[in-house]
Every structure is written in C-alpha cells, then in structure tokens.
Amino acid sequence: MEDCKKSPSDSLSCTDAIVLRLSESDPLFDKKKKLLQSKGYDVEVHIQLKNASHPKWARTTAEAMLQISRIMHLDEAELYFREDDSCSPMGYYTQKNELEALNSMLSLVNSSFLDDTCSHKDVLQDLREATMQLICDFGDKNITESTVINSQNCDKENYLLQWGEKSGVKNRLQIAHIKGFGRGAIAVTDLKVGDVALEIPVSAIISEDAMKNTDMFPALEKVDGISTETMLLLWSMKERFNSSSTFKDYFDTLPEEFNTGLSFSINAIVALDGTLLLEELIQAKEHLRNQYDELFPALCEDHPDIFPPELYTWEQFLWACELWYSNSMKIQFADGALKTCLIPIAGFLNHSLYPHITQYGKVDSATNTLKFRMSRPCHAGEQCYLSYGNFSSSHLITFYGFMPQMDNPYDIIELDIDGSQDVCSDEYDASSGTTHMVRGTWFSDNHSIFHYGLPAPLLNHFRRAREDILDADSPLLEKLKIEIEILEDLSLTFSGMMENLGEVDSESRENMDWDVKLAEEYKNLQRRIISSILSSCYAGRKLVEDELCKSLAKDDGSPC
C-alpha cells in the first residue's frame, strides 16, 4: 500500500493572506515552476483575504486556488500526460490528484483559523465552505454502489473488530463481503471530510518490534544481508500458527490463499504471452525463489527449534510474501522512524481510483495512533475506499491480485525510446529526462491535428528527431509531411505490439480459473489501449492528409 509522504508544496498562512508555495525540495520543482509560469502564476502565490468583497469571492478564489494546487500535487506521469487547454475530459488530472489538491487547500484554510493574529475569520469561513463544497461536488459525481453479500459469514472478522476494540481501536466501519471485491469496509454512519474512520494505537500495529522480542531475532541478525522486511516475513510464517499470539485474531482472518499474480499458474502465465507483465511476473517469482533458496533449508538445519521445516516450506514462504506485499504499509512513527507494518482491520479497506482516504501513513504524535481520515464524504452503507498508490493494473495484479473496475490513468505503456537527448525549449516540456510513454487515448481531450490524443512530449520527441530537415520556419507542407511520417512510425510500432498479443481467447470466462481469467482481462486491457492508439494514429493521419490536400490545392489551384 501507499507510503506516507510529504506534501509537494509548502503552504502557509499569515494575517492578511494565504500563501501557496511550491517546495524547492520537490523533485519536479523545475517542471512545475514552468507549468505554473505558463498559467500566469509564480511558485509562491498570495491569496489576499482583505480583498474579499465580491459575493462570489469565496467560490471564485477556491477554484483559482485549486488550479494552482493541482499543479503543485502533480506526479511525473500526470505531468507527462497533461494537456494545455484543460486537465482532461473530466476537468481534472486524476481523481487522486484532485482530492490531494482540495484537501491541501482545506488544511491550509483550517490552519489559518488557528492563527490568533488573523482578522479575517469570516472570510476564511466562507473560503472553507467553498472548498468543502468543491470536495462534496467531486465526491457526489463519483459515488459507486456496493452490494453486500449477507449470506457470507463474518464471524472471524467480527472477532477481530472485538479484539481491536479491546486494544483501543476506534472504528466507524463494518467488515462485510461485497460483490466483486471479496471483503471490504462499509461506513457505519455518515462520514464527513476530516472525520476519522479508523484510529489504531501503535500497540495494535504489527511492526518489527514484535519480531525483535522473539528468540528468532538473534538468529536472523547473524544472517548476512538479511533485511528487516525479510525477518518480519519469516516471523509471520511462524506467528500465523501461534495459538497464544497477541495477533491471533488478525492471523485467523487471513485467507489460506491470497491469489495474487505471484500465485499465477503456468496456464495464466502462458495467457500473458505478448505482454510486459509476463516478464515482470517471471522475474518476480524467480527473485522470490532465489531468496527462499538462500535461506532454506540452511536456517532449518542450523536452528530446527526456531525454524521448524514444516512451517518453512516454499508454499508457506510464498504465502507470507503475498501477505506483506498486499497488506503492508510504510508507517512513519512519532520518532521519525519509517517502518513496514501490518495494520489489523485497515487491511480490509479496498483500493479505488476514487478513494475516500488518501493520506494515512503517519502516526499522530499527540495520541500515538494511526488515523485514517476522510478526504471526501462517505455515506452510511457505502464502501469506504483507500488509495494504495498510483499503481498500474500490472502492479496491482502482481502484488494485490486484482484490476481496478474503472479506467486507470496509470495503465501506461513505457516505450523503449531514449528521452535523455530531448532538449527543453523555452516553453514547458515534460519530456526532459523522462521516459516516454503512452496510455489509452480516451483520457485525452485533444484529438485535433498535431495532437491526435497522443502525449505531446512523445510527438515532440519525434519532431525533434527530424529537426535537421525541419525548423520553425519550415513551410506548412513540410511540417504536414513530417506529421504523416511520425504517425506512420507510431502505427508500425503499435501494430507490432498488437500482433504480439495474438487473438482474443474465445473460451467463456465462466470456464476459466481465476488466474487465467485475470490474465485474459489484463491482456484485453492492453489490446484496448493499443487499439485506441492505432485508431488515433489513423484518424490523425486522415486529418493531416486532408490538411495537406487543402494546402496543395491552395498552392497550385488543383481540386482536393
């Protein structure tokens, strides 16, 4: 799941103004600075509170702040695929970016209320309400229905909730079996922005401290090169069967099989032929197998009392790997230490591209608890979603065992093109030092000539590659001919990718095993992405040819 992280912007407030500032420590500072400047903003923007006289000031100001905050919260992929005229057909970059931008604004306004020197409390209140309304409007557009399967037994999950209550967990969620998701967390009551859906004391978190207090740690300390994460993995293999474990109720809720990509059968692996995920899975499984062979049977032979052979089989090792990959979180503790942990109860929160909770990785030093605070409202009976991170479907399949149910803006195909030679022009150019990539062209709002729904950095790369025969003063006819060449090259590249994916499997999905079905769904997604690119290239070429025909007709008077 997603690590805790610092905001990419340093925002502050003062007596007469709210200040949005892009942090100089942001690794994308230069690119964001250019983008802000292209929109007429600086890296530091002052929102004057004393100028709030217009009746619509709060809403207008909140929308202006949102434009700035969106840019300050962009990541590398969002920067690469951004478009000049609008964020996207949806009016924003990505769902998670929108929530982070809005909640950053809300946090800034809220902190201003704590400033005793502030003399504009009424203005701040109006701005806060306007920001809250933007968040609610966004949430209302993205409510998803969840069907609870009441026939499924939840006794183990309820025991865990009871254990949590005794351990000091504060919980406003109910665990249920949900159609299409397996288990998930349902809001017991209406949750507003800022409400804490789940609060877990540090004592109820499984961290390296639990492992270091066992007889296993002294033995593992002597193993060369072993990481704390691997120690925890080995600890959980044994703790799973410990009837007196503090975390017995948690381990009892864990499945016998996690069904992630790491458990794919040979048939599923074969079904992925022609995709990059095939190689990724093979490499991941080989890495885990080598890691296991380096540890066993040596540990069992050297310490049979600590590492019983029956508990440390390859199958048990793979189960523990899948547990930690799919359920662990990076948590920053009050002392600043960053640790990989398992969080009982929180593991039931499912991932969504429209999450209710986006930031959750830092222990509150005042209460020594981990708080899962709402970034947008969640109504009673609605499934409460978490963001695991900005991950592609291939990553989610490999380590979590599912694909998002909605179009994922992070389903990106990286291209084997050297982007290091790209030279920045005076205008903003996201391609400098960036790997070139594509995604489904349905995410684009600009399919006009010279754009085609394709990312501008990629097109500009190909144009620069032909700069010896083309410059800014070249006639339009020459530029149009170059465009046709570029679109033809792209069509050839992606036609080859489509051929490598082979024919669509005609077998009914109802007859497929879970892993083969998931593999075929992913392969069909790849086909859909590539098909959209080919369609855009075809439509783009038609646009260019029509324009070329018009230009020729204009030059020599011949009919088009």
CSV table of N, CA and C in Angstrom, one decimal, residues 230-330:
chain,number,residue,atom,x,y,z
A,230,THR,N,12.5,-8.9,5.5
A,230,THR,CA,12.6,-10.4,5.3
A,230,THR,C,12.4,-11.1,6.7
A,231,MET,N,13.0,-10.5,7.7
A,231,MET,CA,12.9,-11.0,9.0
A,231,MET,C,11.4,-11.0,9.5
A,232,LEU,N,10.7,-10.0,9.2
A,232,LEU,CA,9.3,-9.9,9.5
A,232,LEU,C,8.5,-11.0,8.8
A,233,LEU,N,8.8,-11.2,7.5
A,233,LEU,CA,8.2,-12.2,6.7
A,233,LEU,C,8.4,-13.6,7.3
A,234,LEU,N,9.6,-13.9,7.7
A,234,LEU,CA,9.8,-15.2,8.4
A,234,LEU,C,9.1,-15.3,9.7
A,235,TRP,N,9.1,-14.2,10.4
A,235,TRP,CA,8.4,-14.2,11.7
A,235,TRP,C,6.9,-14.5,11.5
A,236,SER,N,6.3,-13.9,10.5
A,236,SER,CA,4.8,-14.1,10.3
A,236,SER,C,4.5,-15.5,9.9
A,237,MET,N,5.5,-16.2,9.2
A,237,MET,CA,5.2,-17.6,8.8
A,237,MET,C,5.0,-18.5,10.0
A,238,LYS,N,5.7,-18.2,11.1
A,238,LYS,CA,5.6,-19.0,12.3
A,238,LYS,C,4.5,-18.4,13.2
A,239,GLU,N,4.4,-17.1,13.3
A,239,GLU,CA,3.4,-16.5,14.2
A,239,GLU,C,1.9,-16.8,13.7
A,240,ARG,N,1.8,-17.1,12.5
A,240,ARG,CA,0.5,-17.5,11.9
A,240,ARG,C,-0.1,-18.7,12.6
A,241,PHE,N,0.7,-19.5,13.1
A,241,PHE,CA,0.3,-20.8,13.8
A,241,PHE,C,0.4,-20.7,15.3
A,242,ASN,N,0.8,-19.6,15.8
A,242,ASN,CA,1.0,-19.4,17.3
A,242,ASN,C,-0.4,-19.1,17.9
A,243,SER,N,-0.9,-20.1,18.7
A,243,SER,CA,-2.2,-20.0,19.3
A,243,SER,C,-2.3,-19.0,20.4
A,244,SER,N,-1.1,-18.6,20.9
A,244,SER,CA,-1.1,-17.6,22.0
A,244,SER,C,-0.6,-16.3,21.5
A,245,SER,N,-0.6,-16.1,20.2
A,245,SER,CA,-0.1,-14.8,19.7
A,245,SER,C,-1.0,-13.7,20.0
A,246,THR,N,-0.5,-12.5,20.3
A,246,THR,CA,-1.2,-11.3,20.6
A,246,THR,C,-2.1,-11.0,19.4
A,247,PHE,N,-1.7,-11.4,18.2
A,247,PHE,CA,-2.4,-11.0,17.0
A,247,PHE,C,-3.1,-12.2,16.4
A,248,LYS,N,-3.5,-13.2,17.2
A,248,LYS,CA,-4.1,-14.4,16.7
A,248,LYS,C,-5.4,-14.1,15.9
A,249,ASP,N,-6.2,-13.2,16.5
A,249,ASP,CA,-7.5,-12.8,15.8
A,249,ASP,C,-7.2,-12.3,14.4
A,250,TYR,N,-6.1,-11.5,14.3
A,250,TYR,CA,-5.8,-11.0,12.9
A,250,TYR,C,-5.4,-12.1,12.0
A,251,PHE,N,-4.5,-13.0,12.4
A,251,PHE,CA,-4.0,-14.0,11.5
A,251,PHE,C,-5.1,-15.0,11.2
A,252,ASP,N,-6.1,-15.1,12.1
A,252,ASP,CA,-7.3,-16.0,11.8
A,252,ASP,C,-8.1,-15.5,10.6
A,253,THR,N,-8.1,-14.2,10.4
A,253,THR,CA,-8.9,-13.6,9.3
A,253,THR,C,-8.2,-13.7,8.0
A,254,LEU,N,-6.9,-14.0,8.0
A,254,LEU,CA,-6.2,-14.0,6.7
A,254,LEU,C,-6.6,-15.2,5.9
A,255,PRO,N,-6.6,-15.1,4.5
A,255,PRO,CA,-7.0,-16.2,3.7
A,255,PRO,C,-5.9,-17.3,3.6
A,256,GLU,N,-6.4,-18.5,3.2
A,256,GLU,CA,-5.4,-19.6,3.0
A,256,GLU,C,-4.6,-19.3,1.7
A,257,GLU,N,-5.2,-18.6,0.8
A,257,GLU,CA,-4.5,-18.2,-0.4
A,257,GLU,C,-4.8,-16.8,-0.8
A,258,PHE,N,-3.8,-16.0,-1.2
A,258,PHE,CA,-4.0,-14.6,-1.5
A,258,PHE,C,-4.4,-14.4,-2.9
A,259,ASN,N,-4.1,-15.3,-3.8
A,259,ASN,CA,-4.5,-15.2,-5.2
A,259,ASN,C,-4.0,-13.9,-5.9
A,260,THR,N,-2.7,-13.6,-5.7
A,260,THR,CA,-2.1,-12.5,-6.4
A,260,THR,C,-1.4,-13.1,-7.7
A,261,GLY,N,-0.8,-12.2,-8.4
A,261,GLY,CA,0.0,-12.6,-9.6
A,261,GLY,C,1.1,-13.5,-9.3
A,262,LEU,N,1.6,-13.4,-8.1
A,262,LEU,CA,2.8,-14.3,-7.7
A,262,LEU,C,2.3,-15.7,-7.5
A,263,SER,N,1.0,-16.0,-7.5
A,263,SER,CA,0.5,-17.3,-7.4
A,263,SER,C,0.0,-17.8,-8.8
A,264,PHE,N,0.2,-17.1,-9.8
A,264,PHE,CA,-0.3,-17.5,-11.2
A,264,PHE,C,0.2,-18.9,-11.5
A,265,SER,N,-0.7,-19.7,-12.1
A,265,SER,CA,-0.3,-21.0,-12.6
A,265,SER,C,0.4,-20.8,-14.0
A,266,ILE,N,0.9,-22.0,-14.5
A,266,ILE,CA,1.5,-22.0,-15.8
A,266,ILE,C,0.5,-21.5,-16.9
A,267,ASN,N,-0.7,-22.0,-16.7
A,267,ASN,CA,-1.8,-21.6,-17.7
A,267,ASN,C,-2.0,-20.1,-17.8
A,268,ALA,N,-2.0,-19.4,-16.6
A,268,ALA,CA,-2.1,-18.0,-16.5
A,268,ALA,C,-0.9,-17.3,-17.1
A,269,ILE,N,0.3,-17.8,-16.8
A,269,ILE,CA,1.5,-17.2,-17.3
A,269,ILE,C,1.5,-17.3,-18.8
A,270,VAL,N,1.1,-18.4,-19.4
A,270,VAL,CA,1.0,-18.6,-20.8
A,270,VAL,C,0.0,-17.6,-21.4
A,271,ALA,N,-1.1,-17.4,-20.7
A,271,ALA,CA,-2.1,-16.5,-21.3
A,271,ALA,C,-1.6,-15.1,-21.4
A,272,LEU,N,-0.5,-14.7,-20.6
A,272,LEU,CA,0.0,-13.4,-20.7
A,272,LEU,C,1.1,-13.2,-21.8
A,273,ASP,N,1.2,-14.2,-22.6
A,273,ASP,CA,2.2,-14.1,-23.7
A,273,ASP,C,2.0,-12.9,-24.5
A,274,GLY,N,3.1,-12.1,-24.8
A,274,GLY,CA,3.0,-10.9,-25.6
A,274,GLY,C,2.8,-9.6,-24.8
A,275,THR,N,2.7,-9.8,-23.4
A,275,THR,CA,2.6,-8.6,-22.6
A,275,THR,C,3.9,-8.4,-21.7
A,276,LEU,N,4.1,-7.2,-21.3
A,276,LEU,CA,5.3,-7.0,-20.4
A,276,LEU,C,5.1,-7.6,-19.1
A,277,LEU,N,3.8,-7.8,-18.7
A,277,LEU,CA,3.5,-8.4,-17.4
A,277,LEU,C,4.1,-9.8,-17.3
A,278,LEU,N,4.1,-10.5,-18.4
A,278,LEU,CA,4.7,-11.8,-18.4
A,278,LEU,C,6.1,-11.9,-17.9
A,279,GLU,N,6.9,-11.0,-18.4
A,279,GLU,CA,8.3,-11.0,-18.0
A,279,GLU,C,8.4,-10.5,-16.5
A,280,GLU,N,7.6,-9.5,-16.2
A,280,GLU,CA,7.6,-9.0,-14.8
A,280,GLU,C,7.3,-10.1,-13.8
A,281,LEU,N,6.3,-10.9,-14.1
A,281,LEU,CA,5.9,-12.0,-13.1
A,281,LEU,C,7.0,-13.0,-13.1
A,282,ILE,N,7.6,-13.4,-14.2
A,282,ILE,CA,8.6,-14.4,-14.2
A,282,ILE,C,9.8,-14.0,-13.4
A,283,GLN,N,10.2,-12.7,-13.6
A,283,GLN,CA,11.3,-12.2,-12.8
A,283,GLN,C,11.0,-12.1,-11.3
A,284,ALA,N,9.8,-11.7,-11.0
A,284,ALA,CA,9.4,-11.6,-9.6
A,284,ALA,C,9.4,-13.0,-8.9
A,285,LYS,N,8.9,-14.0,-9.5
A,285,LYS,CA,8.8,-15.3,-9.0
A,285,LYS,C,10.3,-15.9,-8.8
A,286,GLU,N,11.1,-15.7,-9.8
A,286,GLU,CA,12.5,-16.1,-9.8
A,286,GLU,C,13.2,-15.5,-8.6
A,287,HIS,N,13.0,-14.2,-8.4
A,287,HIS,CA,13.6,-13.5,-7.3
A,287,HIS,C,13.2,-14.1,-6.0
A,288,LEU,N,11.9,-14.3,-5.8
A,288,LEU,CA,11.5,-14.9,-4.5
A,288,LEU,C,12.0,-16.3,-4.3
A,289,ARG,N,12.0,-17.1,-5.4
A,289,ARG,CA,12.5,-18.4,-5.3
A,289,ARG,C,14.0,-18.4,-4.9
A,290,ASN,N,14.8,-17.5,-5.5
A,290,ASN,CA,16.2,-17.4,-5.1
A,290,ASN,C,16.4,-17.0,-3.7
A,291,GLN,N,15.5,-16.1,-3.3
A,291,GLN,CA,15.6,-15.6,-1.9
A,291,GLN,C,15.3,-16.7,-0.9
A,292,TYR,N,14.3,-17.5,-1.2
A,292,TYR,CA,13.9,-18.7,-0.4
A,292,TYR,C,15.1,-19.7,-0.3
A,293,ASP,N,15.7,-20.0,-1.5
A,293,ASP,CA,16.8,-21.0,-1.5
A,293,ASP,C,18.0,-20.5,-0.8
A,294,GLU,N,18.2,-19.2,-0.7
A,294,GLU,CA,19.3,-18.7,0.1
A,294,GLU,C,19.1,-18.9,1.6
A,295,LEU,N,17.9,-19.0,2.0
A,295,LEU,CA,17.6,-19.1,3.5
A,295,LEU,C,17.3,-20.5,3.9
A,296,PHE,N,16.7,-21.3,3.0
A,296,PHE,CA,16.3,-22.6,3.4
A,296,PHE,C,16.9,-23.7,2.4
A,297,PRO,N,17.2,-24.9,2.9
A,297,PRO,CA,17.0,-25.4,4.3
A,297,PRO,C,18.0,-25.0,5.4
A,298,ALA,N,18.9,-24.1,5.0
A,298,ALA,CA,20.0,-23.7,6.0
A,298,ALA,C,19.5,-23.3,7.3
A,299,LEU,N,18.5,-22.4,7.4
A,299,LEU,CA,18.0,-21.9,8.7
A,299,LEU,C,17.4,-23.1,9.5
A,300,CYS,N,16.6,-23.9,8.8
A,300,CYS,CA,16.0,-25.1,9.5
A,300,CYS,C,17.0,-26.1,10.0
A,301,GLU,N,18.1,-26.2,9.3
A,301,GLU,CA,19.2,-27.2,9.7
A,301,GLU,C,20.0,-26.6,10.9
A,302,ASP,N,20.2,-25.3,10.9
A,302,ASP,CA,21.0,-24.6,11.9
A,302,ASP,C,20.2,-24.3,13.2
A,303,HIS,N,18.9,-24.1,13.0
A,303,HIS,CA,18.0,-23.7,14.2
A,303,HIS,C,16.7,-24.5,14.0
A,304,PRO,N,16.7,-25.8,14.1
A,304,PRO,CA,15.4,-26.5,13.9
A,304,PRO,C,14.4,-26.2,14.9
A,305,ASP,N,14.8,-25.8,16.1
A,305,ASP,CA,13.8,-25.4,17.1
A,305,ASP,C,13.1,-24.1,16.9
A,306,ILE,N,13.8,-23.2,16.2
A,306,ILE,CA,13.3,-21.9,15.9
A,306,ILE,C,12.6,-21.9,14.5
A,307,PHE,N,13.1,-22.7,13.6
A,307,PHE,CA,12.6,-22.7,12.2
A,307,PHE,C,12.2,-24.1,11.8
A,308,PRO,N,11.0,-24.6,12.4
A,308,PRO,CA,10.6,-26.0,12.1
A,308,PRO,C,10.4,-26.2,10.6
A,309,PRO,N,10.9,-27.2,10.0
A,309,PRO,CA,10.8,-27.4,8.5
A,309,PRO,C,9.4,-27.4,8.0
A,310,GLU,N,8.5,-27.9,8.7
A,310,GLU,CA,7.1,-28.0,8.3
A,310,GLU,C,6.4,-26.6,8.1
A,311,LEU,N,7.0,-25.6,8.8
A,311,LEU,CA,6.4,-24.3,8.7
A,311,LEU,C,7.1,-23.4,7.7
A,312,TYR,N,8.2,-23.9,7.2
A,312,TYR,CA,9.0,-23.1,6.3
A,312,TYR,C,9.2,-23.7,5.0
A,313,THR,N,8.1,-24.1,4.4
A,313,THR,CA,8.1,-24.7,3.0
A,313,THR,C,8.1,-23.5,2.0
A,314,TRP,N,8.3,-23.8,0.8
A,314,TRP,CA,8.2,-22.8,-0.3
A,314,TRP,C,6.8,-22.2,-0.3
A,315,GLU,N,5.8,-23.1,-0.2
A,315,GLU,CA,4.4,-22.6,-0.3
A,315,GLU,C,4.1,-21.6,0.8
A,316,GLN,N,4.6,-21.9,2.1
A,316,GLN,CA,4.4,-21.0,3.2
A,316,GLN,C,5.1,-19.7,3.0
A,317,PHE,N,6.3,-19.8,2.4
A,317,PHE,CA,7.1,-18.6,2.1
A,317,PHE,C,6.4,-17.7,1.1
A,318,LEU,N,5.8,-18.3,0.1
A,318,LEU,CA,5.1,-17.5,-0.9
A,318,LEU,C,3.9,-16.9,-0.3
A,319,TRP,N,3.2,-17.6,0.5
A,319,TRP,CA,2.0,-17.0,1.2
A,319,TRP,C,2.4,-15.8,2.0
A,320,ALA,N,3.5,-15.9,2.8
A,320,ALA,CA,4.0,-14.7,3.6
A,320,ALA,C,4.4,-13.6,2.7
A,321,CYS,N,5.0,-13.9,1.6
A,321,CYS,CA,5.4,-12.8,0.6
A,321,CYS,C,4.2,-12.0,0.2
A,322,GLU,N,3.1,-12.8,-0.2
A,322,GLU,CA,1.9,-12.2,-0.7
A,322,GLU,C,1.2,-11.4,0.4
A,323,LEU,N,1.3,-11.9,1.6
A,323,LEU,CA,0.7,-11.2,2.8
A,323,LEU,C,1.3,-9.8,2.9
A,324,TRP,N,2.6,-9.8,2.9
A,324,TRP,CA,3.3,-8.5,3.1
A,324,TRP,C,3.3,-7.6,1.9
A,325,TYR,N,3.3,-8.1,0.7
A,325,TYR,CA,3.2,-7.3,-0.5
A,325,TYR,C,1.8,-6.6,-0.5
A,326,SER,N,0.7,-7.4,-0.2
A,326,SER,CA,-0.6,-6.9,-0.4
A,326,SER,C,-1.2,-6.2,0.8
A,327,ASN,N,-0.7,-6.4,2.0
A,327,ASN,CA,-1.3,-5.8,3.2
A,327,ASN,C,-0.4,-4.9,4.0
A,328,SER,N,0.9,-4.8,3.7
A,328,SER,CA,1.8,-4.0,4.5
A,328,SER,C,1.7,-2.5,4.1
A,329,MET,N,2.0,-1.6,5.0
A,329,MET,CA,2.1,-0.2,4.8
A,329,MET,C,3.4,0.4,5.3
A,330,LYS,N,3.9,1.4,4.7
A,330,LYS,CA,5.0,2.1,5.3
A,330,LYS,C,4.5,3.2,6.2
